[in-house]
Amino acid sequence: MQGLKLDFKGLNTFVNEFELKNFENIVFNAHDMLNNKTGLGNDMLGWMDLPTSRDEKEIEKIKECAKKIQKQADVFIVVGIGGSYLGAKAVIDLFDSSFSNLESFSKRKHPQIIFAGNNMSAKYIKDLFKYIEDKDIAINVISKSGTTLEPALTFRMLKLFLEEKYGIAGAAERIYVTTDKEKGVLHDIAVKNDYPMFVVPDNVGGRYSVLTPVGLLPIAVANIDIEDLLDGAQFASYVYNEKNLTENDCYKYAAYRNILYNKGKRIELLASYEPSFRYFIEWYKQLFGESEGKDHKGIFPAGVNFTTDLHSMGQLIQEGKRNIFETVINIELDRTFLQLPEVKNSMDGLDYLAGKDIDFINKQAFNGTLKAHIDGGVPNVVINIKDLTEYNVGQLIYFFEKACAMSGYILGVNPFNQPGVESYKKNMMELLKK
Ligand code: PA5
């Protein structure tokens, strides 16, 4: 069932229908390049088929390991950087309580989930070890290449910690590895120590890997239904494979992004009125930033959390340089049903809102902001999501992945490589005298 509905009305005063029509042939060609695997980066299109050609045995193994982790750990540490953690963090945050890690195990019903190996801050790492010293832990170290410095150095320290605490055999029961199927340092360590292992498929890049074990194992540990997530993505993989631009909201979104870019709108803000979307926005930033930002081209993907950021970025969006467009995620049905209570003699001036749903109030902030920003010269696209279910989030993930691939092809770049990331690494390694 369709869980997403795109609303492009907020573009009406900025783009006309002929401009969209001009993109029809480009989109047709890009669609064929994706489906016939003839475009740039065509060896990295495995993400397209993940929801349809899933390996049931692997799903079972993921679910079994997730159950084992839930039994053995107070704290589950996901060690990875970039595409090797952002997808999992994004999805877990959407479904967990906002205060999950502060709640008791009996309320949370899964271990605390902590992310590490995504920085090299001595403070963060020291704080982590101080925090876990008296806790039972399990870890999932995730690195496709198996050589990325941030997760590698954190893993070395965690492995030592686990071996000192549980012995070598005991540690091997608590270290889960997700990496390449046959090569890389991490792969070799896993084989030598007989760690439970999951594979990142060769033809799926890090930022497109949330629906592989990279994302699915941590997500399953958080009791989130990974099959529903995949079912939603599968549905999206059919719907958003319609070749006709006017029938395909995903392709329309990709085309509009490029039309706006060509009109000088160089920054896209992905906005949400739910704080739980913060890491989804981070995931989107990596997906589009690493995919499109090359050959001195690319929209700068940024994000805002409303209404919070209306009190920090709102002024700039409303009246600053007109080089921004917004894509807003709107959850249509909020199942919280929380109302502002009636209070006698309250003195707070809020009686006009008494008895109203908090979500209704939040939605009026959304409607008011949408109008103000469009009137102020900021084109807006709204992605309406029926309600926040695993199935619909699966659709949303696939929607953005497909839109990113299409948008990158329209822009004329290879959306599946990231050559620029190597430059800082080369300098760093020279400085570290590797
Ligand atoms: O999308 C990508 O390919 C990157 O962001 C990687 O996910 C990130 O650099 C981590 O790489 P690896 O999984 O090899 O440690």
Coordinates of C-alpha atoms and ligand atoms in Angstrom, one line a residue:
M1 CA 0.0 0.0 0.0
Q2 CA 1.3 3.5 -0.9
G3 CA 2.6 5.2 2.2
L4 CA 4.1 8.3 0.6
K5 CA 2.4 11.1 -1.2
L6 CA 4.5 13.8 -2.7
D7 CA 3.1 17.3 -2.9
F8 CA 4.8 19.6 -5.4
K9 CA 2.4 22.6 -5.1
G10 CA 5.0 24.5 -3.3
L11 CA 7.0 24.7 -6.5
N12 CA 4.2 26.2 -8.6
T13 CA 5.6 29.8 -8.5
F14 CA 9.2 28.6 -9.2
V15 CA 8.9 26.0 -11.9
N16 CA 6.5 25.6 -14.8
E17 CA 5.3 22.4 -16.3
F18 CA 7.3 22.8 -19.5
E19 CA 10.5 22.9 -17.5
L20 CA 9.6 19.5 -16.1
K21 CA 8.6 18.2 -19.5
N22 CA 12.1 19.1 -20.8
F23 CA 13.5 16.5 -18.5
E24 CA 11.4 13.7 -19.8
N25 CA 14.0 12.3 -22.2
I26 CA 16.9 12.7 -19.7
V27 CA 14.8 10.8 -17.2
F28 CA 13.8 8.1 -19.7
N29 CA 17.5 7.5 -20.5
A30 CA 18.6 7.5 -16.9
H31 CA 15.8 5.0 -16.1
D32 CA 17.1 2.7 -18.8
M33 CA 20.7 3.1 -17.5
L34 CA 19.6 2.1 -14.1
N35 CA 17.5 -0.8 -15.2
N36 CA 19.8 -2.1 -17.9
K37 CA 22.9 -1.4 -15.7
T38 CA 24.6 0.6 -18.5
G39 CA 25.3 3.9 -16.7
L40 CA 28.2 5.1 -14.6
G41 CA 28.9 3.0 -11.5
N42 CA 26.8 0.2 -12.9
D43 CA 28.6 -2.4 -10.8
M44 CA 27.1 -0.8 -7.7
L45 CA 23.4 -1.2 -8.3
G46 CA 22.8 -4.1 -6.0
W47 CA 20.8 -1.8 -3.6
M48 CA 18.0 -1.7 -6.3
D49 CA 17.2 -5.4 -5.9
L50 CA 17.8 -5.8 -2.1
P51 CA 14.1 -5.8 -1.2
T52 CA 13.0 -8.1 -4.0
S53 CA 15.8 -10.7 -3.9
R54 CA 16.2 -11.0 -0.2
D55 CA 18.0 -14.0 1.3
E56 CA 15.5 -15.5 3.8
K57 CA 18.2 -17.6 5.5
E58 CA 20.2 -14.4 6.1
I59 CA 17.1 -12.7 7.5
E60 CA 16.6 -15.6 9.9
K61 CA 20.3 -15.4 10.9
I62 CA 20.0 -11.7 11.6
K63 CA 16.9 -12.2 13.8
E64 CA 18.6 -15.1 15.7
C65 CA 21.7 -13.0 16.4
A66 CA 19.6 -10.0 17.4
K67 CA 17.8 -12.2 20.0
K68 CA 21.1 -13.5 21.3
I69 CA 22.5 -10.0 21.6
Q70 CA 19.4 -8.9 23.4
K71 CA 20.0 -11.7 26.0
Q72 CA 23.7 -11.2 26.4
A73 CA 24.1 -7.4 26.5
D74 CA 23.1 -4.4 28.6
V75 CA 24.8 -2.3 26.0
F76 CA 25.1 -3.1 22.3
I77 CA 27.8 -1.0 20.6
V78 CA 27.6 -0.5 16.8
V79 CA 31.0 0.3 15.5
G80 CA 31.1 2.0 12.1
I81 CA 31.2 5.2 10.2
G82 CA 29.3 6.9 7.3
G83 CA 27.1 4.4 5.5
S84 CA 28.2 1.8 8.0
Y85 CA 26.1 3.3 10.8
L86 CA 23.9 6.2 9.7
G87 CA 21.1 4.1 8.3
A88 CA 20.8 2.0 11.4
K89 CA 20.9 5.0 13.7
A90 CA 18.3 6.8 11.5
V91 CA 15.8 3.9 11.6
I92 CA 16.3 3.1 15.3
D93 CA 15.8 6.7 16.3
L94 CA 12.5 6.8 14.4
F95 CA 11.0 3.9 16.3
D96 CA 12.6 4.0 19.7
S97 CA 11.4 6.2 22.5
S98 CA 13.1 9.6 22.5
F99 CA 14.7 8.7 25.8
S100 CA 15.3 5.1 25.0
N101 CA 18.9 4.8 26.4
L102 CA 17.8 6.5 29.7
E103 CA 15.0 4.0 30.2
S104 CA 15.2 0.8 32.2
F105 CA 15.7 -2.5 30.2
S106 CA 12.1 -3.6 31.2
K107 CA 10.7 -0.5 29.5
R108 CA 13.0 -0.5 26.5
K109 CA 13.0 -4.3 26.0
H110 CA 16.3 -4.3 24.2
P111 CA 19.9 -3.4 25.2
Q112 CA 21.0 0.2 25.1
I113 CA 22.3 0.9 21.6
I114 CA 25.4 3.0 21.4
F115 CA 27.3 4.1 18.3
A116 CA 31.1 4.3 18.2
G117 CA 33.9 4.2 15.7
N118 CA 32.3 7.2 13.9
N119 CA 34.9 9.6 15.2
M120 CA 38.4 9.7 16.7
S121 CA 37.7 11.8 19.7
A122 CA 39.8 10.7 22.6
K123 CA 37.2 12.1 24.9
Y124 CA 34.3 10.2 23.3
I125 CA 36.3 6.9 23.4
K126 CA 37.4 7.4 27.0
D127 CA 33.9 8.3 28.0
L128 CA 32.6 5.2 26.3
F129 CA 35.0 2.9 28.2
K130 CA 34.2 4.6 31.4
Y131 CA 30.5 4.0 30.7
I132 CA 30.7 0.3 29.8
E133 CA 33.3 -0.8 32.4
D134 CA 30.7 -2.4 34.6
K135 CA 28.2 -3.4 31.9
D136 CA 27.7 -6.5 29.8
I137 CA 28.3 -5.6 26.2
A138 CA 28.1 -7.0 22.7
I139 CA 29.4 -5.3 19.6
N140 CA 28.7 -5.2 15.9
V141 CA 31.7 -3.9 14.0
I142 CA 30.8 -2.8 10.5
S143 CA 33.2 -1.9 7.8
K144 CA 32.8 -2.9 4.2
S145 CA 36.5 -2.2 3.4
G146 CA 37.6 -3.4 6.8
T147 CA 40.3 -0.8 6.9
T148 CA 38.6 2.4 7.8
L149 CA 40.6 4.0 10.6
E150 CA 37.8 5.3 12.9
P151 CA 36.1 2.0 13.4
A152 CA 39.3 0.0 13.2
L153 CA 41.0 1.8 16.1
T154 CA 37.8 1.7 18.2
F155 CA 37.4 -2.0 17.5
R156 CA 41.0 -2.7 18.5
M157 CA 40.3 -1.2 21.9
L158 CA 36.9 -2.8 22.3
K159 CA 38.2 -6.3 21.3
L160 CA 40.9 -5.9 24.0
F161 CA 38.3 -4.8 26.6
L162 CA 36.1 -7.8 25.7
E163 CA 38.9 -10.3 25.8
E164 CA 40.1 -9.0 29.2
K165 CA 36.5 -9.2 30.5
Y166 CA 35.2 -12.4 29.0
G167 CA 38.4 -14.3 27.8
I168 CA 39.1 -14.9 24.1
A169 CA 36.4 -17.5 23.6
G170 CA 33.8 -15.4 25.6
A171 CA 34.7 -12.3 23.6
A172 CA 34.1 -14.3 20.4
E173 CA 30.6 -14.9 21.5
R174 CA 30.0 -11.1 21.7
I175 CA 31.7 -9.7 18.6
Y176 CA 29.6 -9.7 15.4
V177 CA 31.3 -8.6 12.3
T178 CA 29.7 -7.1 9.1
T179 CA 32.2 -6.8 6.3
D180 CA 33.3 -8.0 2.8
K181 CA 32.7 -11.7 2.1
E182 CA 36.3 -12.5 1.4
K183 CA 38.8 -9.7 1.8
G184 CA 40.0 -7.1 4.2
V185 CA 41.7 -7.0 7.6
L186 CA 38.3 -7.1 9.4
H187 CA 37.3 -10.1 7.4
D188 CA 40.6 -11.9 8.2
I189 CA 40.3 -11.1 12.0
A190 CA 36.7 -12.4 12.0
V191 CA 37.7 -15.7 10.3
K192 CA 40.7 -16.2 12.5
N193 CA 38.6 -15.7 15.7
D194 CA 35.5 -17.4 14.4
Y195 CA 33.3 -14.4 15.0
P196 CA 29.7 -14.5 13.7
M197 CA 29.9 -12.8 10.3
F198 CA 27.6 -10.9 8.0
V199 CA 28.4 -9.8 4.4
V200 CA 28.1 -6.4 2.8
P201 CA 27.4 -7.3 -0.9
D202 CA 30.1 -6.2 -3.3
N203 CA 27.6 -4.3 -5.4
V204 CA 26.2 -2.2 -2.6
G205 CA 28.0 1.0 -1.5
G206 CA 28.1 2.0 2.1
R207 CA 25.5 4.8 1.9
Y208 CA 23.1 2.5 0.0
S209 CA 23.5 -0.4 2.5
V210 CA 20.9 0.2 5.2
L211 CA 18.8 -2.7 3.9
T212 CA 21.7 -5.2 4.1
P213 CA 22.9 -6.7 7.4
V214 CA 24.8 -3.4 7.8
G215 CA 21.6 -1.8 8.9
L216 CA 19.3 -4.7 9.5
L217 CA 21.2 -6.4 12.4
P218 CA 21.3 -3.3 14.7
I219 CA 17.8 -2.4 13.6
A220 CA 16.6 -5.9 14.6
V221 CA 18.3 -5.6 18.0
A222 CA 16.0 -2.6 18.6
N223 CA 12.9 -4.8 18.0
I224 CA 12.1 -3.1 14.8
D225 CA 10.4 -5.3 12.2
I226 CA 13.0 -5.6 9.4
E227 CA 10.7 -7.7 7.2
D228 CA 8.1 -4.9 7.2
L229 CA 10.9 -2.5 6.4
L230 CA 12.0 -4.6 3.4
D231 CA 8.3 -5.1 2.3
G232 CA 7.9 -1.4 2.2
A233 CA 11.1 -0.9 0.2
Q234 CA 9.9 -3.7 -2.1
F235 CA 6.6 -1.9 -2.8
A236 CA 8.6 1.3 -3.4
S237 CA 10.9 -0.5 -5.8
Y238 CA 7.9 -1.3 -8.0
V239 CA 6.1 2.0 -7.7
Y240 CA 9.2 4.1 -8.3
N241 CA 10.3 2.1 -11.3
E242 CA 7.6 3.6 -13.5
K243 CA 9.4 5.0 -16.5
N244 CA 6.9 7.8 -17.2
L245 CA 8.1 11.0 -15.4
T246 CA 4.7 12.4 -14.8
E247 CA 3.6 9.1 -13.1
N248 CA 6.6 8.7 -10.9
D249 CA 6.9 11.0 -7.9
C250 CA 10.5 9.8 -7.2
Y251 CA 11.7 10.8 -10.7
K252 CA 9.7 14.0 -10.5
Y253 CA 11.5 14.9 -7.3
A254 CA 14.9 14.1 -8.8
A255 CA 14.1 16.2 -11.9
Y256 CA 12.7 19.1 -9.8
R257 CA 15.9 19.1 -7.7
N258 CA 18.0 19.6 -10.9
I259 CA 15.6 22.3 -12.3
L260 CA 16.0 24.2 -9.0
Y261 CA 19.7 23.6 -8.9
N262 CA 20.0 25.1 -12.4
K263 CA 18.0 28.1 -11.2
G264 CA 20.6 28.8 -8.5
K265 CA 19.0 26.9 -5.7
R266 CA 22.2 25.3 -4.5
I267 CA 21.1 24.1 -1.1
E268 CA 18.4 21.6 -0.2
L269 CA 17.1 21.6 3.4
L270 CA 15.5 18.3 4.4
A271 CA 13.1 19.4 7.1
S272 CA 11.1 17.5 9.7
Y273 CA 8.9 18.5 12.5
E274 CA 9.8 15.3 14.4
P275 CA 13.1 15.4 16.4
S276 CA 13.3 11.6 15.8
F277 CA 14.1 12.4 12.2
R278 CA 17.4 14.0 13.1
Y279 CA 19.6 11.1 12.1
F280 CA 17.4 10.3 9.1
I281 CA 18.4 13.7 7.9
E282 CA 22.0 12.8 8.6
W283 CA 21.6 9.7 6.5
Y284 CA 20.0 11.7 3.7
K285 CA 22.9 14.2 3.9
Q286 CA 25.5 11.4 3.4
L287 CA 23.5 9.7 0.7
F288 CA 23.1 12.8 -1.5
G289 CA 26.4 14.6 -0.5
E290 CA 28.6 11.7 -1.3
S291 CA 26.6 10.7 -4.4
E292 CA 26.3 14.1 -6.1
G293 CA 29.1 16.2 -4.9
K294 CA 31.7 15.7 -7.5
D295 CA 33.1 17.3 -10.7
H296 CA 32.6 20.6 -9.0
K297 CA 28.8 20.1 -9.1
G298 CA 26.1 19.1 -6.6
I299 CA 23.4 20.4 -4.4
F300 CA 24.6 20.9 -0.8
P301 CA 22.3 18.7 1.3
A302 CA 21.5 20.1 4.6
G303 CA 18.9 19.6 7.2
V304 CA 16.7 21.3 9.8
N305 CA 14.6 20.1 12.7
F306 CA 11.5 22.3 13.0
T307 CA 10.2 23.9 15.0
T308 CA 13.5 23.9 17.0
D309 CA 15.5 25.3 14.1
L310 CA 12.9 28.0 13.3
H311 CA 14.4 29.7 16.3
S312 CA 17.9 29.5 14.9
M313 CA 17.8 29.0 11.1
G314 CA 14.4 30.4 10.5
Q315 CA 15.5 34.0 9.8
L316 CA 18.1 32.9 7.2
I317 CA 15.6 30.6 5.5
Q318 CA 12.9 33.3 5.4
E319 CA 15.0 36.3 4.4
G320 CA 18.6 35.2 3.6
K321 CA 20.1 34.5 0.2
R322 CA 17.6 32.9 -2.1
N323 CA 19.6 29.9 -2.9
I324 CA 17.7 27.4 -0.8
F325 CA 14.8 25.0 -1.4
E326 CA 13.2 22.7 1.1
T327 CA 11.9 19.2 1.2
V328 CA 9.7 18.7 4.2
I329 CA 8.8 15.3 5.7
N330 CA 5.3 15.4 7.1
I331 CA 3.8 12.5 9.1
E332 CA 0.1 12.7 8.4
L333 CA -1.3 10.5 11.1
D334 CA 0.3 10.9 14.5
R335 CA -0.6 8.0 16.8
T336 CA 0.5 9.7 20.0
F337 CA -2.9 11.4 20.7
L338 CA -1.5 13.8 23.3
Q339 CA -3.6 16.8 24.2
L340 CA -2.9 20.0 25.9
P341 CA -4.8 19.8 29.2
E342 CA -7.5 22.2 30.4
V343 CA -6.4 24.0 33.5
K344 CA -8.5 26.4 35.5
N345 CA -6.9 29.8 36.2
S346 CA -3.7 28.8 34.4
M347 CA -2.5 32.3 33.7
D348 CA -0.3 31.0 30.8
G349 CA -2.5 32.4 28.1
L350 CA -2.9 29.0 26.4
D351 CA -6.6 28.4 27.0
Y352 CA -7.3 28.9 23.3
L353 CA -5.4 25.7 22.8
A354 CA -6.8 23.7 25.7
G355 CA -8.0 20.2 24.6
K356 CA -6.2 20.4 21.2
D357 CA -3.8 17.7 20.1
I358 CA -0.2 18.7 20.4
D359 CA 0.3 17.2 17.0
F360 CA -2.4 19.5 15.6
I361 CA -0.6 22.5 17.0
N362 CA 2.7 21.2 15.5
K363 CA 0.9 20.7 12.1
Q364 CA -0.2 24.4 12.2
A365 CA 3.4 25.4 12.7
F366 CA 4.2 23.3 9.6
N367 CA 1.4 24.8 7.5
G368 CA 2.3 28.3 8.6
T369 CA 5.9 27.8 7.9
L370 CA 5.3 26.2 4.5
K371 CA 3.3 29.2 3.4
A372 CA 5.8 31.8 4.8
H373 CA 8.7 30.1 3.2
I374 CA 7.1 29.8 -0.2
D375 CA 5.9 33.4 0.0
G376 CA 9.5 34.3 1.0
G377 CA 11.0 32.7 -2.2
V378 CA 11.8 29.2 -0.9
P379 CA 10.5 26.4 -3.2
N380 CA 9.0 23.6 -1.1
V381 CA 8.3 19.9 -1.8
V382 CA 6.3 18.0 0.9
I383 CA 6.7 14.3 1.4
N384 CA 3.6 13.2 3.1
I385 CA 3.9 9.9 5.0
K386 CA 0.6 8.3 6.0
D387 CA 2.0 7.2 9.4
L388 CA 5.2 6.2 10.9
T389 CA 5.4 2.4 10.3
E390 CA 8.3 0.2 9.4
Y391 CA 6.6 -0.4 6.0
N392 CA 6.3 3.3 5.2
V393 CA 9.9 4.0 6.4
G394 CA 11.0 1.2 4.1
Q395 CA 9.3 3.1 1.2
L396 CA 10.9 6.3 2.3
I397 CA 14.4 4.8 2.3
Y398 CA 14.0 3.3 -1.1
F399 CA 12.4 6.6 -2.4
F400 CA 15.5 8.6 -1.4
E401 CA 17.9 6.0 -2.7
K402 CA 16.2 5.8 -6.1
A403 CA 15.8 9.6 -6.2
C404 CA 19.5 10.1 -5.5
A405 CA 20.6 7.7 -8.2
M406 CA 18.2 9.4 -10.7
S407 CA 19.2 12.9 -9.6
G408 CA 22.9 12.0 -9.9
Y409 CA 22.5 10.7 -13.4
I410 CA 20.5 13.8 -14.4
L411 CA 23.4 15.9 -13.0
G412 CA 25.8 13.8 -15.1
V413 CA 27.9 12.4 -12.2
N414 CA 28.5 8.8 -11.0
P415 CA 26.3 8.6 -7.9
F416 CA 28.0 5.5 -6.7
N417 CA 31.6 6.4 -6.1
Q418 CA 33.3 8.7 -3.7
P419 CA 36.8 9.5 -5.0
G420 CA 37.0 12.8 -3.1
V421 CA 36.9 11.0 0.3
E422 CA 40.4 9.6 -0.4
S423 CA 42.2 13.0 -0.4
Y424 CA 42.0 13.7 3.3
K425 CA 42.9 10.0 4.1
K426 CA 46.0 10.2 1.9
N427 CA 47.2 13.3 3.8
M428 CA 46.3 11.9 7.2
M429 CA 48.1 8.6 6.5
E430 CA 51.2 10.5 5.4
L431 CA 51.1 12.6 8.6
L432 CA 50.6 9.4 10.6
K433 CA 53.6 7.9 8.7
K434 CA 51.7 4.7 7.9
Ligands
PA5_1 O1 29.1 5.4 1.5 C1 30.3 5.0 1.6 O2 30.8 4.2 0.9 C2 31.1 5.5 2.8 O3 30.5 6.5 3.5 C3 31.4 4.4 3.8 O4 30.2 3.9 4.2 C4 32.3 4.9 4.9 O5 33.4 5.5 4.5 C5 32.7 3.7 5.8 O6 33.4 2.7 5.0 P1 33.6 1.3 5.4 O7 32.3 0.6 5.6 O8 34.5 0.6 4.4 O9 34.4 1.3 6.8

